[in-house]
Amino acid sequence: MQQLFKFVMKKLLFVVLAALLLAHPGKSAAQVQRPRLVVGLVVDQMRWDYLYYYYDQYRTDGLRRLLDQGYSFQNTLINYLPAVTAVGHSSIYTGSVPAFTGIVSNNFYINGRPTYCVSDSTVTPVGTTADEGRMSPRNLLATGIGDMLKMATDGRSKVIGISLKDRAAILPAGFAADGAYWWGKKAGHFVTSTYYRNDLPEWVKRVNREVQVKSGTNVFTSVAGVTKTFQLADAAIDNEQLGQDSVTDLLAISVSSTDAIGHTYGTRGTENHDVYMELDRQVAAFLKTLDEKVGRGNYLVFLSADHGASHNPNLLKQRRIPAGGLEMWNWVKPVEQKLEARFGFAPVILNVSNNVVFLNHAGAAKAGKSISDIKAEVISNLLDNEHVIAAVDYEHVLTTTLPQPVREMVVNGYCRGRSGDIYFVPKAGWEDVSNAADYRGTTHATWNPYDTHIPFVLYGWHVKHGESTEETHITDIAPTICAMLHIQMPGCCVGKARY
């Protein structure tokens, strides 16, 4: 009788398991191990050395917690040009380069049409009536981490992007995101577009009542911008229940005030110090929130930056280091006059931005002039500038004598129909800023390490403390995160998993 009972029970167990498998095809009791939440923290214009320049002043529970307990890739470099915000954010999350993402700068041309990287006239502003809400990821040509996570979980993961800058919220969130929220300068609070939803969630409205400022108030160049960004991030954790079930979510946060303050006041001084101290305080508070709401060890954080920045040229000159301001806006006017006289149409140069020259192809065609001849003339004039060491035609860069590492960065940054025509390389220490003696600020775009050496730190779920000096690229971040999550890397990814 006992043997018969065991036989019947085994048969019954088999029937139950078979029924479960039929009810849930492709699923079993075993599950892929993933963190409940992935947090991407991109600090705009954070030079790699800021990890250590302010190290002794950071809190042990803030940025130092990430460094002291996480894993740092100490030699992470940007591998394309130019090194600017939109390109950096898109490359971090797609694992790709501008040649494939189509995001070649913050502003560029699509077949001759001036285009802001995330502008979209087909959507309607939400939370504002101004064009600052007409934004979406539609100009992006590559999928990102969030899109891959959505596909891996059949859409059950939540993906949200938050930043003061529209491009820094939208491009990291990707196409399939549940939401992206950015600061509307005219609105004086966070906004979105109908690409994501038709009305702001109630929790965003509540935060907006707390953070609201008078229209036109510049929160970007104050530490308040950091605080407001994390206020919205905290609210997202609570109200979207991010990381609070078994399905992995993604929260992409980008801190923009660090960039605006760096541009205005430079890489040293009280203003830069204060914004990094506020960032440190906010990171500490946010990690505590994650510990309480998601659970320590249940979330994965990666810290990085979209680009670095040069030191102010006046500061460098004070220390007898060669530097100066290119002031390309002063170069353009006389050169344009020469070009118009020779080629008989105007304008010949549409724009010079981030060391890229955009030429008027339509004007050249209408005037019956060779664009190759125009390029040659512009390059000749660029090389007359004593602070420009090289200038190359994008379409022929592989046959130039430009050093291989820089040549590869220029090639990676070129997307036909969107990029300009000529890339020029200034001397180290020369950025396109003012040469005035009272100039305090800075900028970024060049191949040099001060613009392209960025942090990449992993912390949390399955991360052991350590560091590596192996050369790593910004494009390695996305495949590394995807490998840790056991999901497919994005569709245009060219990077490699490093952890």
CSV table of C-alpha atoms in Angstrom, one decimal:
chain,number,residue,atom,x,y,z
A,1,MET,CA,0.0,0.0,0.0
A,2,GLN,CA,2.8,2.4,0.9
A,3,GLN,CA,4.6,1.8,-2.5
A,4,LEU,CA,1.3,2.4,-4.3
A,5,PHE,CA,0.8,5.7,-2.4
A,6,LYS,CA,4.4,6.8,-3.4
A,7,PHE,CA,3.7,5.8,-7.0
A,8,VAL,CA,0.4,7.8,-7.1
A,9,MET,CA,2.1,10.9,-5.5
A,10,LYS,CA,4.9,10.9,-8.1
A,11,LYS,CA,2.4,10.6,-10.9
A,12,LEU,CA,0.4,13.5,-9.4
A,13,LEU,CA,3.5,15.7,-9.0
A,14,PHE,CA,4.5,15.0,-12.6
A,15,VAL,CA,1.0,16.0,-13.8
A,16,VAL,CA,1.1,19.2,-11.8
A,17,LEU,CA,4.5,20.2,-13.1
A,18,ALA,CA,3.5,19.4,-16.6
A,19,ALA,CA,0.4,21.6,-16.2
A,20,LEU,CA,2.5,24.5,-14.9
A,21,LEU,CA,4.9,24.2,-17.9
A,22,LEU,CA,2.0,24.2,-20.3
A,23,ALA,CA,0.5,27.2,-18.6
A,24,HIS,CA,3.8,29.1,-18.8
A,25,PRO,CA,5.7,27.9,-21.8
A,26,GLY,CA,9.4,28.6,-21.9
A,27,LYS,CA,9.5,29.3,-18.1
A,28,SER,CA,10.8,27.1,-15.3
A,29,ALA,CA,11.4,27.5,-11.6
A,30,ALA,CA,14.9,28.7,-12.2
A,31,GLN,CA,15.2,32.4,-13.0
A,32,VAL,CA,18.0,34.5,-14.4
A,33,GLN,CA,19.7,36.4,-11.6
A,34,ARG,CA,19.5,40.1,-12.0
A,35,PRO,CA,19.4,43.2,-9.7
A,36,ARG,CA,16.1,44.7,-9.0
A,37,LEU,CA,17.2,48.1,-10.3
A,38,VAL,CA,20.0,49.5,-12.4
A,39,VAL,CA,20.8,53.2,-11.9
A,40,GLY,CA,22.9,55.0,-14.4
A,41,LEU,CA,24.4,58.2,-13.0
A,42,VAL,CA,26.1,60.4,-15.6
A,43,VAL,CA,27.7,63.5,-14.2
A,44,ASP,CA,28.0,66.1,-17.0
A,45,GLN,CA,31.6,67.4,-17.5
A,46,MET,CA,33.0,65.2,-14.7
A,47,ARG,CA,36.7,64.8,-15.5
A,48,TRP,CA,38.1,61.5,-14.3
A,49,ASP,CA,40.5,63.3,-11.9
A,50,TYR,CA,37.6,64.8,-10.0
A,51,LEU,CA,37.2,61.4,-8.4
A,52,TYR,CA,40.5,62.1,-6.6
A,53,TYR,CA,40.9,65.9,-6.7
A,54,TYR,CA,38.0,66.2,-4.2
A,55,TYR,CA,38.4,62.7,-2.7
A,56,ASP,CA,39.5,63.9,0.8
A,57,GLN,CA,36.4,66.1,0.9
A,58,TYR,CA,33.8,63.6,-0.2
A,59,ARG,CA,31.7,61.9,2.4
A,60,THR,CA,32.4,58.2,3.1
A,61,ASP,CA,28.7,57.4,2.3
A,62,GLY,CA,28.6,59.4,-0.9
A,63,LEU,CA,30.9,59.3,-3.9
A,64,ARG,CA,33.6,57.7,-1.8
A,65,ARG,CA,31.3,54.8,-1.1
A,66,LEU,CA,31.2,54.1,-4.8
A,67,LEU,CA,35.0,54.3,-5.0
A,68,ASP,CA,35.9,52.6,-1.8
A,69,GLN,CA,33.4,49.7,-2.2
A,70,GLY,CA,32.9,49.6,-6.0
A,71,TYR,CA,35.0,48.7,-9.0
A,72,SER,CA,36.7,51.5,-11.0
A,73,PHE,CA,37.9,51.4,-14.6
A,74,GLN,CA,40.6,54.0,-14.2
A,75,ASN,CA,41.5,54.4,-17.9
A,76,THR,CA,38.1,54.9,-19.6
A,77,LEU,CA,38.4,57.0,-22.7
A,78,ILE,CA,36.1,58.5,-25.3
A,79,ASN,CA,36.8,56.9,-28.7
A,80,TYR,CA,35.2,59.4,-31.1
A,81,LEU,CA,35.0,63.1,-31.7
A,82,PRO,CA,33.7,65.6,-30.7
A,83,ALA,CA,33.4,65.0,-27.0
A,84,VAL,CA,30.2,66.7,-26.2
A,85,THR,CA,27.0,66.1,-24.2
A,86,ALA,CA,24.5,64.5,-26.6
A,87,VAL,CA,27.2,62.2,-28.1
A,88,GLY,CA,28.4,61.1,-24.7
A,89,HIS,CA,25.0,60.3,-23.3
A,90,SER,CA,24.0,58.4,-26.4
A,91,SER,CA,27.3,56.4,-26.6
A,92,ILE,CA,27.1,55.4,-22.9
A,93,TYR,CA,23.7,53.8,-23.3
A,94,THR,CA,24.0,52.4,-26.8
A,95,GLY,CA,27.6,51.2,-26.6
A,96,SER,CA,28.1,52.8,-30.0
A,97,VAL,CA,29.7,55.8,-31.8
A,98,PRO,CA,28.2,58.7,-33.7
A,99,ALA,CA,28.8,56.9,-37.0
A,100,PHE,CA,26.0,54.5,-36.0
A,101,THR,CA,23.9,56.5,-33.5
A,102,GLY,CA,23.5,59.5,-35.8
A,103,ILE,CA,24.0,61.8,-32.8
A,104,VAL,CA,27.1,63.6,-34.0
A,105,SER,CA,26.9,66.6,-31.8
A,106,ASN,CA,24.3,68.6,-29.8
A,107,ASN,CA,23.4,70.5,-32.9
A,108,PHE,CA,24.0,69.3,-36.4
A,109,TYR,CA,22.5,69.1,-39.9
A,110,ILE,CA,20.4,66.4,-41.4
A,111,ASN,CA,20.8,66.6,-45.1
A,112,GLY,CA,21.4,70.4,-44.9
A,113,ARG,CA,18.6,71.0,-42.4
A,114,PRO,CA,19.7,72.5,-39.0
A,115,THR,CA,18.7,70.0,-36.3
A,116,TYR,CA,18.9,69.9,-32.5
A,117,CYS,CA,19.7,66.4,-31.4
A,118,VAL,CA,16.4,65.6,-29.7
A,119,SER,CA,14.0,68.0,-31.4
A,120,ASP,CA,10.8,66.6,-32.8
A,121,SER,CA,8.1,68.7,-34.3
A,122,THR,CA,5.7,65.8,-34.4
A,123,VAL,CA,5.2,65.7,-30.7
A,124,THR,CA,3.3,68.1,-28.3
A,125,PRO,CA,4.8,69.6,-25.2
A,126,VAL,CA,3.5,68.2,-21.9
A,127,GLY,CA,3.8,70.4,-18.7
A,128,THR,CA,4.6,73.4,-20.8
A,129,THR,CA,3.3,75.2,-24.0
A,130,ALA,CA,6.8,76.1,-25.2
A,131,ASP,CA,8.9,74.3,-27.8
A,132,GLU,CA,11.2,73.1,-25.0
A,133,GLY,CA,8.7,70.2,-24.7
A,134,ARG,CA,8.9,69.2,-28.4
A,135,MET,CA,11.5,66.6,-27.9
A,136,SER,CA,11.9,62.8,-28.4
A,137,PRO,CA,14.6,60.2,-29.2
A,138,ARG,CA,13.6,60.0,-32.9
A,139,ASN,CA,16.8,61.4,-34.2
A,140,LEU,CA,18.7,58.6,-32.5
A,141,LEU,CA,19.5,55.7,-34.8
A,142,ALA,CA,20.6,53.1,-32.2
A,143,THR,CA,18.9,51.2,-29.4
A,144,GLY,CA,20.1,51.4,-25.8
A,145,ILE,CA,20.3,49.5,-22.5
A,146,GLY,CA,16.7,50.4,-21.6
A,147,ASP,CA,15.4,49.1,-25.0
A,148,MET,CA,17.3,45.8,-24.5
A,149,LEU,CA,15.9,45.5,-21.0
A,150,LYS,CA,12.4,46.0,-22.2
A,151,MET,CA,12.8,43.3,-24.8
A,152,ALA,CA,14.4,40.8,-22.3
A,153,THR,CA,11.5,41.2,-19.9
A,154,ASP,CA,8.7,41.4,-22.5
A,155,GLY,CA,8.1,45.0,-21.6
A,156,ARG,CA,7.6,44.5,-17.9
A,157,SER,CA,10.7,46.5,-16.9
A,158,LYS,CA,10.2,50.2,-16.2
A,159,VAL,CA,12.7,52.6,-17.8
A,160,ILE,CA,12.8,56.3,-16.9
A,161,GLY,CA,15.3,59.1,-17.7
A,162,ILE,CA,15.7,62.2,-15.6
A,163,SER,CA,17.9,65.3,-16.1
A,164,LEU,CA,17.8,69.1,-16.3
A,165,LYS,CA,18.9,68.8,-19.9
A,166,ASP,CA,16.4,67.3,-22.4
A,167,ARG,CA,19.1,65.4,-24.3
A,168,ALA,CA,20.5,64.0,-21.1
A,169,ALA,CA,17.1,62.5,-20.1
A,170,ILE,CA,15.9,61.4,-23.5
A,171,LEU,CA,18.9,59.8,-25.2
A,172,PRO,CA,19.8,57.6,-22.1
A,173,ALA,CA,16.1,56.5,-21.7
A,174,GLY,CA,15.9,55.3,-25.3
A,175,PHE,CA,12.9,54.5,-27.5
A,176,ALA,CA,10.8,52.2,-25.3
A,177,ALA,CA,11.1,54.2,-22.1
A,178,ASP,CA,8.1,54.7,-19.8
A,179,GLY,CA,9.1,58.3,-19.3
A,180,ALA,CA,11.8,61.0,-19.7
A,181,TYR,CA,11.6,64.2,-17.7
A,182,TRP,CA,13.7,67.3,-18.2
A,183,TRP,CA,13.7,70.9,-17.0
A,184,GLY,CA,11.6,73.5,-18.9
A,185,LYS,CA,13.3,76.8,-18.5
A,186,LYS,CA,10.2,78.7,-19.6
A,187,ALA,CA,8.0,76.5,-17.5
A,188,GLY,CA,10.2,76.7,-14.5
A,189,HIS,CA,9.8,73.0,-13.7
A,190,PHE,CA,10.1,69.5,-15.2
A,191,VAL,CA,8.3,68.7,-18.4
A,192,THR,CA,8.0,65.9,-21.0
A,193,SER,CA,6.4,65.3,-24.4
A,194,THR,CA,3.6,63.3,-25.9
A,195,TYR,CA,6.2,60.9,-27.2
A,196,TYR,CA,5.9,59.4,-23.7
A,197,ARG,CA,2.5,60.4,-22.3
A,198,ASN,CA,-0.3,63.0,-22.7
A,199,ASP,CA,-0.1,64.4,-19.1
A,200,LEU,CA,2.5,64.6,-16.4
A,201,PRO,CA,2.1,61.9,-13.7
A,202,GLU,CA,0.6,63.2,-10.4
A,203,TRP,CA,3.9,62.5,-8.7
A,204,VAL,CA,5.8,64.7,-11.1
A,205,LYS,CA,3.2,67.5,-10.6
A,206,ARG,CA,3.8,67.2,-6.9
A,207,VAL,CA,7.5,67.5,-7.3
A,208,ASN,CA,7.1,70.5,-9.6
A,209,ARG,CA,5.1,72.3,-7.0
A,210,GLU,CA,8.1,71.9,-4.7
A,211,VAL,CA,10.9,72.8,-7.2
A,212,GLN,CA,9.0,75.5,-9.2
A,213,VAL,CA,11.0,78.7,-10.0
A,214,LYS,CA,10.1,81.8,-11.9
A,215,SER,CA,10.1,81.4,-15.6
A,216,GLY,CA,13.6,82.1,-17.0
A,217,THR,CA,15.4,81.5,-13.7
A,218,ASN,CA,18.6,79.7,-14.5
A,219,VAL,CA,18.8,76.7,-12.1
A,220,PHE,CA,21.5,75.1,-14.3
A,221,THR,CA,24.3,77.3,-13.0
A,222,SER,CA,23.5,76.7,-9.3
A,223,VAL,CA,23.8,73.8,-6.9
A,224,ALA,CA,20.0,73.8,-6.7
A,225,GLY,CA,20.0,72.2,-10.1
A,226,VAL,CA,21.6,69.1,-8.5
A,227,THR,CA,19.2,69.1,-5.6
A,228,LYS,CA,16.1,69.3,-7.9
A,229,THR,CA,17.4,66.5,-10.1
A,230,PHE,CA,17.6,64.1,-7.2
A,231,GLN,CA,14.3,65.2,-5.8
A,232,LEU,CA,12.7,63.9,-9.0
A,233,ALA,CA,14.8,60.8,-8.9
A,234,ASP,CA,13.7,60.1,-5.3
A,235,ALA,CA,10.1,60.6,-6.3
A,236,ALA,CA,10.5,58.2,-9.2
A,237,ILE,CA,11.8,55.4,-6.9
A,238,ASP,CA,8.7,55.8,-4.7
A,239,ASN,CA,5.9,56.5,-7.1
A,240,GLU,CA,7.0,54.2,-10.0
A,241,GLN,CA,8.0,51.5,-7.5
A,242,LEU,CA,11.3,51.1,-9.2
A,243,GLY,CA,13.3,48.1,-8.1
A,244,GLN,CA,10.6,46.9,-5.8
A,245,ASP,CA,9.6,43.7,-7.5
A,246,SER,CA,11.4,40.8,-9.2
A,247,VAL,CA,11.6,42.5,-12.6
A,248,THR,CA,14.7,44.7,-13.2
A,249,ASP,CA,14.1,48.4,-13.8
A,250,LEU,CA,16.4,51.2,-15.1
A,251,LEU,CA,16.6,54.7,-13.8
A,252,ALA,CA,18.9,56.9,-15.9
A,253,ILE,CA,19.9,60.1,-14.0
A,254,SER,CA,22.1,62.8,-15.5
A,255,VAL,CA,23.4,65.8,-13.4
A,256,SER,CA,23.7,68.9,-15.6
A,257,SER,CA,24.6,71.7,-13.2
A,258,THR,CA,28.2,70.4,-13.1
A,259,ASP,CA,28.5,71.2,-16.8
A,260,ALA,CA,26.9,74.6,-16.7
A,261,ILE,CA,29.0,75.7,-13.8
A,262,GLY,CA,32.2,74.4,-15.4
A,263,HIS,CA,31.4,76.3,-18.6
A,264,THR,CA,30.8,79.5,-16.7
A,265,TYR,CA,33.4,79.3,-13.9
A,266,GLY,CA,36.0,76.7,-15.0
A,267,THR,CA,37.3,73.6,-13.4
A,268,ARG,CA,38.6,75.2,-10.2
A,269,GLY,CA,37.3,77.6,-7.7
A,270,THR,CA,34.4,77.9,-5.2
A,271,GLU,CA,31.6,77.3,-7.7
A,272,ASN,CA,33.0,74.0,-9.0
A,273,HIS,CA,33.9,72.9,-5.5
A,274,ASP,CA,30.4,73.6,-4.2
A,275,VAL,CA,28.6,71.8,-7.0
A,276,TYR,CA,30.6,68.6,-6.4
A,277,MET,CA,30.1,68.8,-2.7
A,278,GLU,CA,26.3,69.1,-3.3
A,279,LEU,CA,26.5,66.2,-5.7
A,280,ASP,CA,28.3,64.2,-3.0
A,281,ARG,CA,25.6,65.0,-0.5
A,282,GLN,CA,22.8,64.0,-2.9
A,283,VAL,CA,24.5,60.8,-3.9
A,284,ALA,CA,24.8,59.8,-0.2
A,285,ALA,CA,21.2,60.5,0.4
A,286,PHE,CA,20.1,58.7,-2.8
A,287,LEU,CA,22.2,55.6,-1.9
A,288,LYS,CA,20.5,55.6,1.5
A,289,THR,CA,17.1,55.7,-0.3
A,290,LEU,CA,18.1,52.8,-2.5
A,291,ASP,CA,19.2,50.8,0.6
A,292,GLU,CA,15.9,51.4,2.3
A,293,LYS,CA,13.5,51.0,-0.7
A,294,VAL,CA,15.3,48.5,-2.9
A,295,GLY,CA,17.6,46.8,-0.5
A,296,ARG,CA,21.4,46.9,-0.2
A,297,GLY,CA,22.8,44.4,-2.7
A,298,ASN,CA,19.7,44.5,-4.8
A,299,TYR,CA,20.7,47.4,-7.1
A,300,LEU,CA,23.5,48.1,-9.5
A,301,VAL,CA,24.9,51.6,-10.0
A,302,PHE,CA,27.2,52.8,-12.6
A,303,LEU,CA,28.8,56.2,-12.5
A,304,SER,CA,30.3,57.9,-15.6
A,305,ALA,CA,30.5,61.2,-17.5
A,306,ASP,CA,29.6,62.3,-21.0
A,307,HIS,CA,32.9,64.2,-21.4
A,308,GLY,CA,35.6,66.1,-19.4
A,309,ALA,CA,36.8,69.6,-19.8
A,310,SER,CA,39.9,71.6,-20.3
A,311,HIS,CA,41.3,73.8,-17.5
A,312,ASN,CA,40.8,77.5,-18.1
A,313,PRO,CA,43.5,78.9,-20.4
A,314,ASN,CA,44.3,81.8,-18.1
A,315,LEU,CA,44.8,79.4,-15.2
A,316,LEU,CA,47.1,77.3,-17.3
A,317,LYS,CA,49.1,80.3,-18.5
A,318,GLN,CA,49.6,81.5,-14.9
A,319,ARG,CA,51.4,78.2,-14.3
A,320,ARG,CA,53.5,78.6,-17.5
A,321,ILE,CA,51.5,75.9,-19.4
A,322,PRO,CA,50.9,76.7,-23.0
A,323,ALA,CA,47.2,77.5,-23.6
A,324,GLY,CA,44.8,80.0,-25.1
A,325,GLY,CA,41.4,80.6,-26.7
A,326,LEU,CA,40.9,79.7,-30.4
A,327,GLU,CA,38.0,82.2,-30.9
A,328,MET,CA,36.9,80.6,-34.1
A,329,TRP,CA,34.1,83.1,-34.4
A,330,ASN,CA,36.8,85.7,-35.2
A,331,TRP,CA,38.4,83.4,-37.8
A,332,VAL,CA,35.2,82.8,-39.7
A,333,LYS,CA,34.4,86.4,-40.8
A,334,PRO,CA,37.5,87.2,-42.9
A,335,VAL,CA,37.8,83.7,-44.3
A,336,GLU,CA,34.1,83.7,-45.3
A,337,GLN,CA,34.7,87.0,-47.2
A,338,LYS,CA,37.6,85.4,-49.1
A,339,LEU,CA,35.6,82.3,-49.9
A,340,GLU,CA,32.6,84.4,-51.2
A,341,ALA,CA,34.9,86.4,-53.4
A,342,ARG,CA,36.5,83.3,-54.9
A,343,PHE,CA,33.4,81.0,-55.3
A,344,GLY,CA,30.7,83.6,-55.9
A,345,PHE,CA,28.0,82.6,-53.4
A,346,ALA,CA,27.2,83.2,-49.8
A,347,PRO,CA,27.4,81.9,-47.2
A,348,VAL,CA,30.1,79.3,-48.0
A,349,ILE,CA,30.5,78.3,-44.3
A,350,LEU,CA,27.3,77.5,-42.6
A,351,ASN,CA,28.7,76.9,-39.2
A,352,VAL,CA,31.9,76.1,-37.2
A,353,SER,CA,31.2,74.1,-34.0
A,354,ASN,CA,33.1,71.7,-31.8
A,355,ASN,CA,36.1,71.8,-34.3
A,356,VAL,CA,33.8,70.9,-37.2
A,357,VAL,CA,33.2,73.0,-40.3
A,358,PHE,CA,29.9,72.7,-42.0
A,359,LEU,CA,29.8,73.9,-45.7
A,360,ASN,CA,26.9,75.1,-47.8
A,361,HIS,CA,26.5,72.2,-50.3
A,362,ALA,CA,23.2,73.5,-51.7
A,363,GLY,CA,24.8,76.9,-52.4
A,364,ALA,CA,27.8,75.3,-54.0
A,365,ALA,CA,25.7,73.1,-56.3
A,366,LYS,CA,23.5,76.1,-57.3
A,367,ALA,CA,26.6,78.2,-58.1
A,368,GLY,CA,28.2,75.2,-60.0
A,369,LYS,CA,31.2,75.1,-57.7
A,370,SER,CA,33.1,72.0,-56.6
A,371,ILE,CA,32.7,71.2,-53.0
A,372,SER,CA,36.2,69.5,-53.1
A,373,ASP,CA,37.7,72.8,-54.2
A,374,ILE,CA,35.9,74.6,-51.3
A,375,LYS,CA,37.1,72.0,-48.8
A,376,ALA,CA,40.7,72.4,-49.9
A,377,GLU,CA,40.5,76.2,-49.6
A,378,VAL,CA,39.0,76.0,-46.1
A,379,ILE,CA,41.6,73.5,-45.0
A,380,SER,CA,44.3,75.7,-46.3
A,381,ASN,CA,42.9,78.7,-44.3
A,382,LEU,CA,42.6,76.6,-41.2
A,383,LEU,CA,46.2,75.5,-41.4
A,384,ASP,CA,47.2,79.2,-41.5
A,385,ASN,CA,46.1,79.4,-37.9
A,386,GLU,CA,49.2,78.8,-35.8
A,387,HIS,CA,47.1,77.0,-33.1
A,388,VAL,CA,45.6,74.4,-35.5
A,389,ILE,CA,47.9,71.5,-36.1
A,390,ALA,CA,45.7,69.5,-38.5
A,391,ALA,CA,42.6,69.8,-40.6
A,392,VAL,CA,41.1,67.0,-42.6
A,393,ASP,CA,38.3,66.3,-45.0
A,394,TYR,CA,36.0,63.8,-43.2
A,395,GLU,CA,35.5,61.7,-46.4
A,396,HIS,CA,39.2,61.3,-46.9
A,397,VAL,CA,40.5,61.1,-43.3
A,398,LEU,CA,41.8,57.5,-43.7
A,399,THR,CA,44.3,58.6,-46.2
A,400,THR,CA,45.7,61.5,-44.2
A,401,THR,CA,48.8,61.6,-42.0
A,402,LEU,CA,46.7,62.3,-38.9
A,403,PRO,CA,48.1,60.1,-36.0
A,404,GLN,CA,46.2,56.8,-35.9
A,405,PRO,CA,44.5,57.2,-32.5
A,406,VAL,CA,43.0,60.6,-33.4
A,407,ARG,CA,42.2,59.4,-37.0
A,408,GLU,CA,40.1,56.6,-35.6
A,409,MET,CA,38.2,59.0,-33.3
A,410,VAL,CA,37.4,61.3,-36.2
A,411,VAL,CA,36.2,58.3,-38.3
A,412,ASN,CA,34.0,57.0,-35.4
A,413,GLY,CA,32.5,60.5,-35.1
A,414,TYR,CA,31.5,60.8,-38.8
A,415,CYS,CA,27.9,60.0,-40.0
A,416,ARG,CA,27.3,60.8,-43.6
A,417,GLY,CA,24.5,63.3,-44.1
A,418,ARG,CA,24.7,64.5,-40.5
A,419,SER,CA,28.3,65.4,-39.8
A,420,GLY,CA,30.1,68.4,-41.2
A,421,ASP,CA,32.8,68.4,-43.9
A,422,ILE,CA,36.1,69.2,-42.1
A,423,TYR,CA,37.5,68.4,-38.7
A,424,PHE,CA,40.4,70.4,-37.4
A,425,VAL,CA,42.7,69.5,-34.5
A,426,PRO,CA,43.9,72.4,-32.3
A,427,LYS,CA,47.1,72.3,-30.2
A,428,ALA,CA,46.8,70.9,-26.7
A,429,GLY,CA,45.5,73.6,-24.3
A,430,TRP,CA,43.6,75.5,-27.1
A,431,GLU,CA,39.8,75.2,-27.0
A,432,ASP,CA,37.3,77.4,-28.8
A,433,VAL,CA,36.9,79.9,-26.0
A,434,SER,CA,37.7,83.5,-25.4
A,435,ASN,CA,41.3,84.6,-25.1
A,436,ALA,CA,40.3,87.5,-22.9
A,437,ALA,CA,42.4,88.0,-19.7
A,438,ASP,CA,39.3,88.0,-17.5
A,439,TYR,CA,37.8,84.8,-19.0
A,440,ARG,CA,37.0,82.3,-16.3
A,441,GLY,CA,35.1,79.5,-18.0
A,442,THR,CA,36.0,76.5,-20.1
A,443,THR,CA,34.7,74.1,-22.7
A,444,HIS,CA,35.3,70.6,-24.2
A,445,ALA,CA,35.3,68.8,-27.6
A,446,THR,CA,38.9,67.8,-28.4
A,447,TRP,CA,40.6,64.4,-28.4
A,448,ASN,CA,42.9,65.3,-25.5
A,449,PRO,CA,42.6,63.4,-22.2
A,450,TYR,CA,41.3,66.4,-20.3
A,451,ASP,CA,38.2,66.2,-22.6
A,452,THR,CA,38.0,62.4,-23.1
A,453,HIS,CA,39.2,60.7,-19.9
A,454,ILE,CA,36.1,59.9,-17.9
A,455,PRO,CA,35.0,58.0,-14.8
A,456,PHE,CA,33.5,54.5,-15.0
A,457,VAL,CA,32.7,53.0,-11.6
A,458,LEU,CA,30.4,50.0,-10.9
A,459,TYR,CA,28.8,49.6,-7.4
A,460,GLY,CA,26.4,47.3,-5.8
A,461,TRP,CA,24.9,44.0,-7.1
A,462,HIS,CA,27.6,41.3,-7.7
A,463,VAL,CA,30.3,44.0,-7.8
A,464,LYS,CA,33.6,43.4,-5.9
A,465,HIS,CA,35.9,46.1,-4.8
A,466,GLY,CA,38.8,46.7,-7.1
A,467,GLU,CA,40.1,48.7,-10.0
A,468,SER,CA,41.7,48.3,-13.5
A,469,THR,CA,44.0,50.4,-15.5
A,470,GLU,CA,43.3,48.5,-18.7
A,471,GLU,CA,42.2,50.8,-21.5
A,472,THR,CA,38.5,50.9,-21.6
A,473,HIS,CA,36.1,53.0,-23.8
A,474,ILE,CA,32.9,54.8,-23.2
A,475,THR,CA,31.3,52.4,-25.6
A,476,ASP,CA,32.2,49.5,-23.2
A,477,ILE,CA,29.8,50.7,-20.6
A,478,ALA,CA,26.6,49.4,-22.2
A,479,PRO,CA,27.8,45.9,-23.1
A,480,THR,CA,29.3,45.6,-19.6
A,481,ILE,CA,25.9,46.4,-18.0
A,482,CYS,CA,24.1,44.1,-20.5
A,483,ALA,CA,26.4,41.2,-19.8
A,484,MET,CA,25.9,41.6,-16.1
A,485,LEU,CA,22.1,41.5,-16.7
A,486,HIS,CA,22.4,38.6,-19.1
A,487,ILE,CA,20.6,40.5,-21.8
A,488,GLN,CA,21.5,41.2,-25.4
A,489,MET,CA,23.7,44.2,-26.0
A,490,PRO,CA,22.2,47.1,-28.0
A,491,GLY,CA,21.8,46.8,-31.8
A,492,CYS,CA,24.7,49.1,-32.9
A,493,CYS,CA,27.0,48.3,-30.0
A,494,VAL,CA,30.7,48.3,-30.8
A,495,GLY,CA,32.1,48.1,-27.3
A,496,LYS,CA,33.2,45.1,-25.2
A,497,ALA,CA,32.0,43.8,-21.8
A,498,ARG,CA,34.7,44.5,-19.3
A,499,TYR,CA,33.4,43.0,-16.0
